PDB file of C-alpha atoms in Angstrom:
ATOM      1  CA  MET A  15     163.842-197.912 -19.155  1.00  0.00           C
ATOM      2  CA  ASN A  16     166.700-196.722 -21.249  1.00  0.00           C
ATOM      3  CA  TYR A  17     170.010-198.228 -21.150  1.00  0.00           C
ATOM      4  CA  VAL A  18     173.019-196.587 -22.174  1.00  0.00           C
ATOM      5  CA  GLU A  19     175.843-198.626 -22.454  1.00  0.00           C
ATOM      6  CA  PRO A  20     179.320-197.043 -22.168  1.00  0.00           C
ATOM      7  CA  PRO A  21     181.849-197.082 -24.911  1.00  0.00           C
ATOM      8  CA  PRO A  22     184.509-200.085 -24.975  1.00  0.00           C
ATOM      9  CA  ASP A  23     187.777-198.678 -23.216  1.00  0.00           C
ATOM     10  CA  PRO A  24     189.513-197.249 -26.127  1.00  0.00           C
ATOM     11  CA  ASN A  25     193.086-197.716 -23.903  1.00  0.00           C
ATOM     12  CA  MET A  26     193.090-201.499 -23.991  1.00  0.00           C
ATOM     13  CA  ASP A  27     196.837-202.709 -24.414  1.00  0.00           C
ATOM     14  CA  GLU A  28     197.774-202.256 -27.852  1.00  0.00           C
ATOM     15  CA  LYS A  29     199.723-205.964 -27.559  1.00  0.00           C
ATOM     16  CA  LYS A  30     196.455-207.785 -27.018  1.00  0.00           C
ATOM     17  CA  THR A  31     194.982-205.946 -29.858  1.00  0.00           C
ATOM     18  CA  LYS A  32     197.528-207.021 -32.551  1.00  0.00           C
ATOM     19  CA  ASN A  33     196.933-210.662 -31.559  1.00  0.00           C
ATOM     20  CA  LYS A  34     193.245-210.429 -31.953  1.00  0.00           C
ATOM     21  CA  PHE A  35     193.787-210.326 -35.492  1.00  0.00           C
ATOM     22  CA  THR A  36     194.629-213.869 -36.411  1.00  0.00           C
ATOM     23  CA  ALA A  37     196.765-214.196 -39.387  1.00  0.00           C
ATOM     24  CA  VAL A  38     194.970-215.201 -42.534  1.00  0.00           C
ATOM     25  CA  LYS A  39     196.805-217.192 -45.294  1.00  0.00           C
ATOM     26  CA  LEU A  40     195.188-215.174 -48.239  1.00  0.00           C
ATOM     27  CA  GLY A  41     197.249-216.769 -51.088  1.00  0.00           C
ATOM     28  CA  ALA A  42     195.558-215.213 -54.387  1.00  0.00           C
ATOM     29  CA  LEU A  43     192.760-213.016 -53.981  1.00  0.00           C
ATOM     30  CA  ASP A  44     190.391-212.787 -56.528  1.00  0.00           C
ATOM     31  CA  GLU A  45     187.377-210.722 -57.197  1.00  0.00           C
ATOM     32  CA  SER A  46     185.146-213.424 -56.461  1.00  0.00           C
ATOM     33  CA  ARG A  47     186.592-213.843 -52.561  1.00  0.00           C
ATOM     34  CA  ILE A  48     185.314-210.895 -51.660  1.00  0.00           C
ATOM     35  CA  SER A  49     181.418-210.401 -50.822  1.00  0.00           C
ATOM     36  CA  VAL A  50     180.244-206.749 -50.336  1.00  0.00           C
ATOM     37  CA  GLN A  51     176.660-206.645 -48.868  1.00  0.00           C
ATOM     38  CA  LYS A  52     174.508-204.935 -46.258  1.00  0.00           C
ATOM     39  CA  ALA A  53     175.177-206.080 -42.675  1.00  0.00           C
ATOM     40  CA  GLN A  54     173.141-208.189 -40.913  1.00  0.00           C
ATOM     41  CA  ILE A  55     172.419-208.851 -37.103  1.00  0.00           C
ATOM     42  CA  ARG A  56     174.635-211.553 -37.201  1.00  0.00           C
ATOM     43  CA  ASP A  57     177.691-209.544 -38.242  1.00  0.00           C
ATOM     44  CA  VAL A  58     177.151-207.084 -34.966  1.00  0.00           C
ATOM     45  CA  GLU A  59     179.869-209.241 -33.048  1.00  0.00           C
ATOM     46  CA  GLU A  60     182.486-209.825 -35.788  1.00  0.00           C
ATOM     47  CA  ILE A  61     181.961-205.626 -36.586  1.00  0.00           C
ATOM     48  CA  LEU A  62     182.396-205.112 -32.995  1.00  0.00           C
ATOM     49  CA  GLU A  63     185.866-207.022 -33.005  1.00  0.00           C
ATOM     50  CA  LEU A  64     186.843-205.908 -35.855  1.00  0.00           C
ATOM     51  CA  VAL A  65     186.469-201.725 -35.203  1.00  0.00           C
ATOM     52  CA  ASN A  66     187.520-202.187 -31.693  1.00  0.00           C
ATOM     53  CA  GLY A  67     190.425-203.661 -32.392  1.00  0.00           C
ATOM     54  CA  PHE A  68     191.484-200.425 -34.359  1.00  0.00           C
ATOM     55  CA  ALA A  69     190.133-198.713 -31.590  1.00  0.00           C
ATOM     56  CA  ALA A  70     192.347-199.881 -29.019  1.00  0.00           C
ATOM     57  CA  MET A  71     195.293-198.899 -31.298  1.00  0.00           C
ATOM     58  CA  ASN A  72     193.442-195.205 -31.216  1.00  0.00           C
ATOM     59  CA  LEU A  73     193.070-195.503 -34.779  1.00  0.00           C
ATOM     60  CA  MET A  74     189.184-195.010 -34.606  1.00  0.00           C
ATOM     61  CA  LEU A  75     186.517-194.458 -31.900  1.00  0.00           C
ATOM     62  CA  PRO A  76     185.505-197.519 -30.149  1.00  0.00           C
ATOM     63  CA  ARG A  77     181.592-198.533 -30.643  1.00  0.00           C
ATOM     64  CA  GLY A  78     179.606-200.746 -28.145  1.00  0.00           C
ATOM     65  CA  PRO A  79     177.489-202.985 -29.093  1.00  0.00           C
ATOM     66  CA  GLN A  80     174.065-201.207 -28.258  1.00  0.00           C
ATOM     67  CA  TYR A  81     175.758-198.868 -31.207  1.00  0.00           C
ATOM     68  CA  VAL A  82     176.138-200.931 -33.719  1.00  0.00           C
ATOM     69  CA  TYR A  83     172.299-203.127 -33.138  1.00  0.00           C
ATOM     70  CA  GLU A  84     170.601-199.871 -33.281  1.00  0.00           C
ATOM     71  CA  ASN A  85     172.794-198.597 -36.431  1.00  0.00           C
ATOM     72  CA  ILE A  86     173.116-202.223 -38.168  1.00  0.00           C
ATOM     73  CA  ARG A  87     171.530-200.733 -41.303  1.00  0.00           C
ATOM     74  CA  ASP A  88     174.069-198.240 -42.014  1.00  0.00           C
ATOM     75  CA  PHE A  89     176.538-200.739 -42.208  1.00  0.00           C
ATOM     76  CA  VAL A  90     178.201-202.596 -44.876  1.00  0.00           C
ATOM     77  CA  ILE A  91     180.277-205.629 -44.695  1.00  0.00           C
ATOM     78  CA  ALA A  92     182.723-207.422 -47.251  1.00  0.00           C
ATOM     79  CA  SER A  93     183.737-211.037 -46.361  1.00  0.00           C
ATOM     80  CA  ASP A  94     186.030-213.353 -47.661  1.00  0.00           C
ATOM     81  CA  ARG A  95     183.915-216.945 -49.017  1.00  0.00           C
ATOM     82  CA  ASN A  96     187.253-219.108 -48.701  1.00  0.00           C
ATOM     83  CA  VAL A  97     187.291-218.168 -45.062  1.00  0.00           C
ATOM     84  CA  PRO A  98     184.315-219.903 -43.556  1.00  0.00           C
ATOM     85  CA  VAL A  99     183.888-219.105 -39.903  1.00  0.00           C
ATOM     86  CA  TYR A 100     180.720-220.938 -38.849  1.00  0.00           C
ATOM     87  CA  SER A 101     177.396-222.358 -40.618  1.00  0.00           C
ATOM     88  CA  LEU A 102     173.662-222.074 -39.450  1.00  0.00           C
ATOM     89  CA  THR A 103     172.660-225.558 -39.735  1.00  0.00           C
ATOM     90  CA  GLU A 104     168.510-224.747 -39.857  1.00  0.00           C
ATOM     91  CA  THR A 105     169.497-222.601 -43.297  1.00  0.00           C
ATOM     92  CA  ARG A 106     172.595-224.484 -44.380  1.00  0.00           C
ATOM     93  CA  GLU A 107     173.989-221.562 -44.538  1.00  0.00           C
ATOM     94  CA  VAL A 108     177.992-220.984 -44.036  1.00  0.00           C
ATOM     95  CA  LEU A 109     179.146-217.871 -42.715  1.00  0.00           C
ATOM     96  CA  HIS A 110     182.498-216.183 -43.676  1.00  0.00           C
ATOM     97  CA  LEU A 111     184.904-213.859 -42.385  1.00  0.00           C
ATOM     98  CA  ILE A 112     184.435-210.295 -42.167  1.00  0.00           C
ATOM     99  CA  VAL A 113     186.965-208.708 -43.298  1.00  0.00           C
ATOM    100  CA  ALA A 114     186.457-205.137 -43.643  1.00  0.00           C
ATOM    101  CA  CYS A 115     182.820-202.926 -43.063  1.00  0.00           C
ATOM    102  CA  GLY A 116     182.183-199.392 -42.892  1.00  0.00           C
ATOM    103  CA  SER A 117     178.499-197.423 -42.192  1.00  0.00           C
ATOM    104  CA  LEU A 118     176.644-194.995 -44.195  1.00  0.00           C
ATOM    105  CA  HIS A 119     175.131-192.653 -40.723  1.00  0.00           C
ATOM    106  CA  VAL A 120     172.469-190.235 -42.400  1.00  0.00           C
ATOM    107  CA  LEU A 121     172.854-186.738 -40.825  1.00  0.00           C
ATOM    108  CA  TRP A 122     170.159-184.864 -42.713  1.00  0.00           C
ATOM    109  CA  ASP A 123     168.458-184.311 -46.010  1.00  0.00           C
ATOM    110  CA  ASP A 124     171.282-184.021 -48.044  1.00  0.00           C
ATOM    111  CA  ILE A 125     174.317-185.140 -45.970  1.00  0.00           C
ATOM    112  CA  GLY A 126     175.593-188.547 -44.437  1.00  0.00           C
ATOM    113  CA  GLU A 127     178.580-189.590 -42.588  1.00  0.00           C
ATOM    114  CA  ILE A 128     180.895-192.740 -43.550  1.00  0.00           C
ATOM    115  CA  ARG A 129     181.933-193.816 -40.007  1.00  0.00           C
ATOM    116  CA  ALA A 130     183.873-197.026 -38.919  1.00  0.00           C
ATOM    117  CA  LEU A 131     185.599-198.227 -42.017  1.00  0.00           C
ATOM    118  CA  ALA A 132     187.939-200.917 -40.888  1.00  0.00           C
ATOM    119  CA  ILE A 133     189.656-203.741 -42.761  1.00  0.00           C
ATOM    120  CA  ARG A 134     191.863-206.758 -41.339  1.00  0.00           C
ATOM    121  CA  PRO A 135     195.775-206.061 -41.335  1.00  0.00           C
ATOM    122  CA  ASP A 136     195.964-209.003 -43.777  1.00  0.00           C
ATOM    123  CA  TYR A 137     193.514-207.207 -46.097  1.00  0.00           C
ATOM    124  CA  GLN A 138     194.599-203.715 -46.476  1.00  0.00           C
ATOM    125  CA  HIS A 139     196.164-202.324 -49.565  1.00  0.00           C
ATOM    126  CA  LEU A 140     193.745-204.378 -51.933  1.00  0.00           C
ATOM    127  CA  GLY A 141     191.066-202.154 -52.683  1.00  0.00           C
ATOM    128  CA  LEU A 142     188.713-203.220 -50.393  1.00  0.00           C
ATOM    129  CA  GLY A 143     188.123-199.739 -48.790  1.00  0.00           C
ATOM    130  CA  SER A 144     187.514-198.015 -52.298  1.00  0.00           C
ATOM    131  CA  LYS A 145     184.544-201.348 -52.748  1.00  0.00           C
ATOM    132  CA  LEU A 146     183.013-200.124 -49.398  1.00  0.00           C
ATOM    133  CA  ILE A 147     183.029-196.537 -50.156  1.00  0.00           C
ATOM    134  CA  GLU A 148     181.595-197.245 -53.274  1.00  0.00           C
ATOM    135  CA  PHE A 149     178.750-199.197 -51.805  1.00  0.00           C
ATOM    136  CA  MET A 150     178.281-196.263 -49.618  1.00  0.00           C
ATOM    137  CA  LYS A 151     177.568-194.009 -52.455  1.00  0.00           C
ATOM    138  CA  LYS A 152     175.469-195.965 -54.444  1.00  0.00           C
ATOM    139  CA  GLU A 153     173.255-196.143 -51.396  1.00  0.00           C
ATOM    140  CA  ALA A 154     173.845-192.597 -50.538  1.00  0.00           C
ATOM    141  CA  ARG A 155     172.524-191.710 -53.953  1.00  0.00           C
ATOM    142  CA  ARG A 156     169.690-194.111 -53.480  1.00  0.00           C
ATOM    143  CA  LEU A 157     168.924-192.207 -50.804  1.00  0.00           C
ATOM    144  CA  GLY A 158     168.841-188.833 -51.913  1.00  0.00           C
ATOM    145  CA  ILE A 159     172.302-187.494 -50.426  1.00  0.00           C
ATOM    146  CA  LYS A 160     174.212-185.153 -52.147  1.00  0.00           C
ATOM    147  CA  HIS A 161     177.235-184.891 -49.710  1.00  0.00           C
ATOM    148  CA  LEU A 162     179.400-187.161 -47.872  1.00  0.00           C
ATOM    149  CA  PHE A 163     181.582-186.443 -45.110  1.00  0.00           C
ATOM    150  CA  THR A 164     183.976-188.459 -42.615  1.00  0.00           C
ATOM    151  CA  PHE A 165     186.514-187.836 -40.338  1.00  0.00           C
ATOM    152  CA  THR A 166     189.823-189.741 -40.482  1.00  0.00           C
ATOM    153  CA  LEU A 167     193.214-190.150 -39.821  1.00  0.00           C
ATOM    154  CA  THR A 168     193.658-191.778 -42.912  1.00  0.00           C
ATOM    155  CA  GLU A 169     193.296-188.557 -45.319  1.00  0.00           C
ATOM    156  CA  ASN A 170     195.400-189.530 -47.991  1.00  0.00           C
ATOM    157  CA  PHE A 171     193.048-192.783 -48.723  1.00  0.00           C
ATOM    158  CA  PHE A 172     190.176-190.623 -48.895  1.00  0.00           C
ATOM    159  CA  LYS A 173     191.693-188.060 -50.954  1.00  0.00           C
ATOM    160  CA  SER A 174     192.379-190.645 -53.342  1.00  0.00           C
ATOM    161  CA  LEU A 175     188.529-191.473 -53.411  1.00  0.00           C
ATOM    162  CA  GLY A 176     187.627-187.450 -54.353  1.00  0.00           C
ATOM    163  CA  PHE A 177     187.327-186.331 -51.058  1.00  0.00           C
ATOM    164  CA  LYS A 178     188.462-182.901 -50.388  1.00  0.00           C
ATOM    165  CA  ARG A 179     189.829-181.596 -46.603  1.00  0.00           C
ATOM    166  CA  GLN A 180     187.157-179.121 -45.130  1.00  0.00           C
ATOM    167  CA  ALA A 181     188.635-176.395 -42.393  1.00  0.00           C
ATOM    168  CA  ARG A 182     186.677-177.226 -39.100  1.00  0.00           C
ATOM    169  CA  ASN A 183     184.458-174.329 -39.628  1.00  0.00           C
ATOM    170  CA  ASP A 184     183.362-174.811 -42.833  1.00  0.00           C
ATOM    171  CA  LEU A 185     181.553-178.129 -41.925  1.00  0.00           C
ATOM    172  CA  PRO A 186     178.126-177.810 -41.464  1.00  0.00           C
ATOM    173  CA  PRO A 187     177.028-177.867 -37.489  1.00  0.00           C
ATOM    174  CA  LYS A 188     174.912-180.982 -38.015  1.00  0.00           C
ATOM    175  CA  VAL A 189     178.344-182.946 -38.342  1.00  0.00           C
ATOM    176  CA  TRP A 190     179.228-182.605 -34.770  1.00  0.00           C
ATOM    177  CA  GLY A 191     176.408-183.856 -32.967  1.00  0.00           C
ATOM    178  CA  GLU A 192     177.979-187.070 -31.731  1.00  0.00           C
ATOM    179  CA  CYS A 193     181.483-184.983 -30.899  1.00  0.00           C
ATOM    180  CA  SER A 194     180.484-184.063 -27.505  1.00  0.00           C
ATOM    181  CA  ARG A 195     180.240-187.531 -26.851  1.00  0.00           C
ATOM    182  CA  CYS A 196     183.540-188.193 -28.544  1.00  0.00           C
ATOM    183  CA  PRO A 197     186.610-189.633 -26.096  1.00  0.00           C
ATOM    184  CA  LYS A 198     188.717-186.946 -28.652  1.00  0.00           C
ATOM    185  CA  TYR A 199     186.573-184.569 -27.792  1.00  0.00           C
ATOM    186  CA  PHE A 200     189.184-181.966 -26.294  1.00  0.00           C
ATOM    187  CA  LYS A 201     192.225-183.256 -28.440  1.00  0.00           C
ATOM    188  CA  CYS A 202     190.914-184.435 -31.683  1.00  0.00           C
ATOM    189  CA  ASP A 203     193.671-185.155 -33.908  1.00  0.00           C
ATOM    190  CA  GLU A 204     191.097-186.301 -37.267  1.00  0.00           C
ATOM    191  CA  VAL A 205     190.350-184.451 -40.544  1.00  0.00           C
ATOM    192  CA  GLY A 206     187.203-183.664 -41.692  1.00  0.00           C
ATOM    193  CA  MET A 207     186.520-184.389 -45.554  1.00  0.00           C
ATOM    194  CA  VAL A 208     183.886-183.848 -47.910  1.00  0.00           C
ATOM    195  CA  LEU A 209     182.590-185.226 -51.109  1.00  0.00           C
ATOM    196  CA  ASP A 210     179.897-184.130 -53.670  1.00  0.00           C
ATOM    197  CA  ILE A 211     178.026-187.106 -55.076  1.00  0.00           C
TER     198      ILE A 211
END
């Protein structure tokens, strides 16, 4: 039996979404507070909350649990070591608030897509997006990927990291695989950008 889960409703009330991101008192943020690492199954719920919070504001595409579970190996997270979320009693491990995430999805032998890059509002403009992209670039190089691309609404951010805007007709056909299932298919407002690594 193949279960296909519908994506979450992208038209959630924007007011609810703004309240969804509870404020975090940051204080002085030093580099040692933030840990960037590959995501694990236990991170799915927080990734969904982060991604779908921005999707509800029409800033990115919504994702369902099935998508994140099936692609968990693609995801990278950044967590704040000063904000414990809960403790796993058996392992005595304390889990910390996931403040940013992104994914590197391999499309073909030489191209990967940066997807689902999201940073909690309280942690934006602190360099976390750059750190996640750098982490994913290293992973892409390790895998032998030569080109990264993304569809984005934040062109200037990706431009600052060396990505170049690419005309839709110049993008390789492989990048359009998910577009037919996208809620923005007939009125896409995202920009395609490419980076050679």
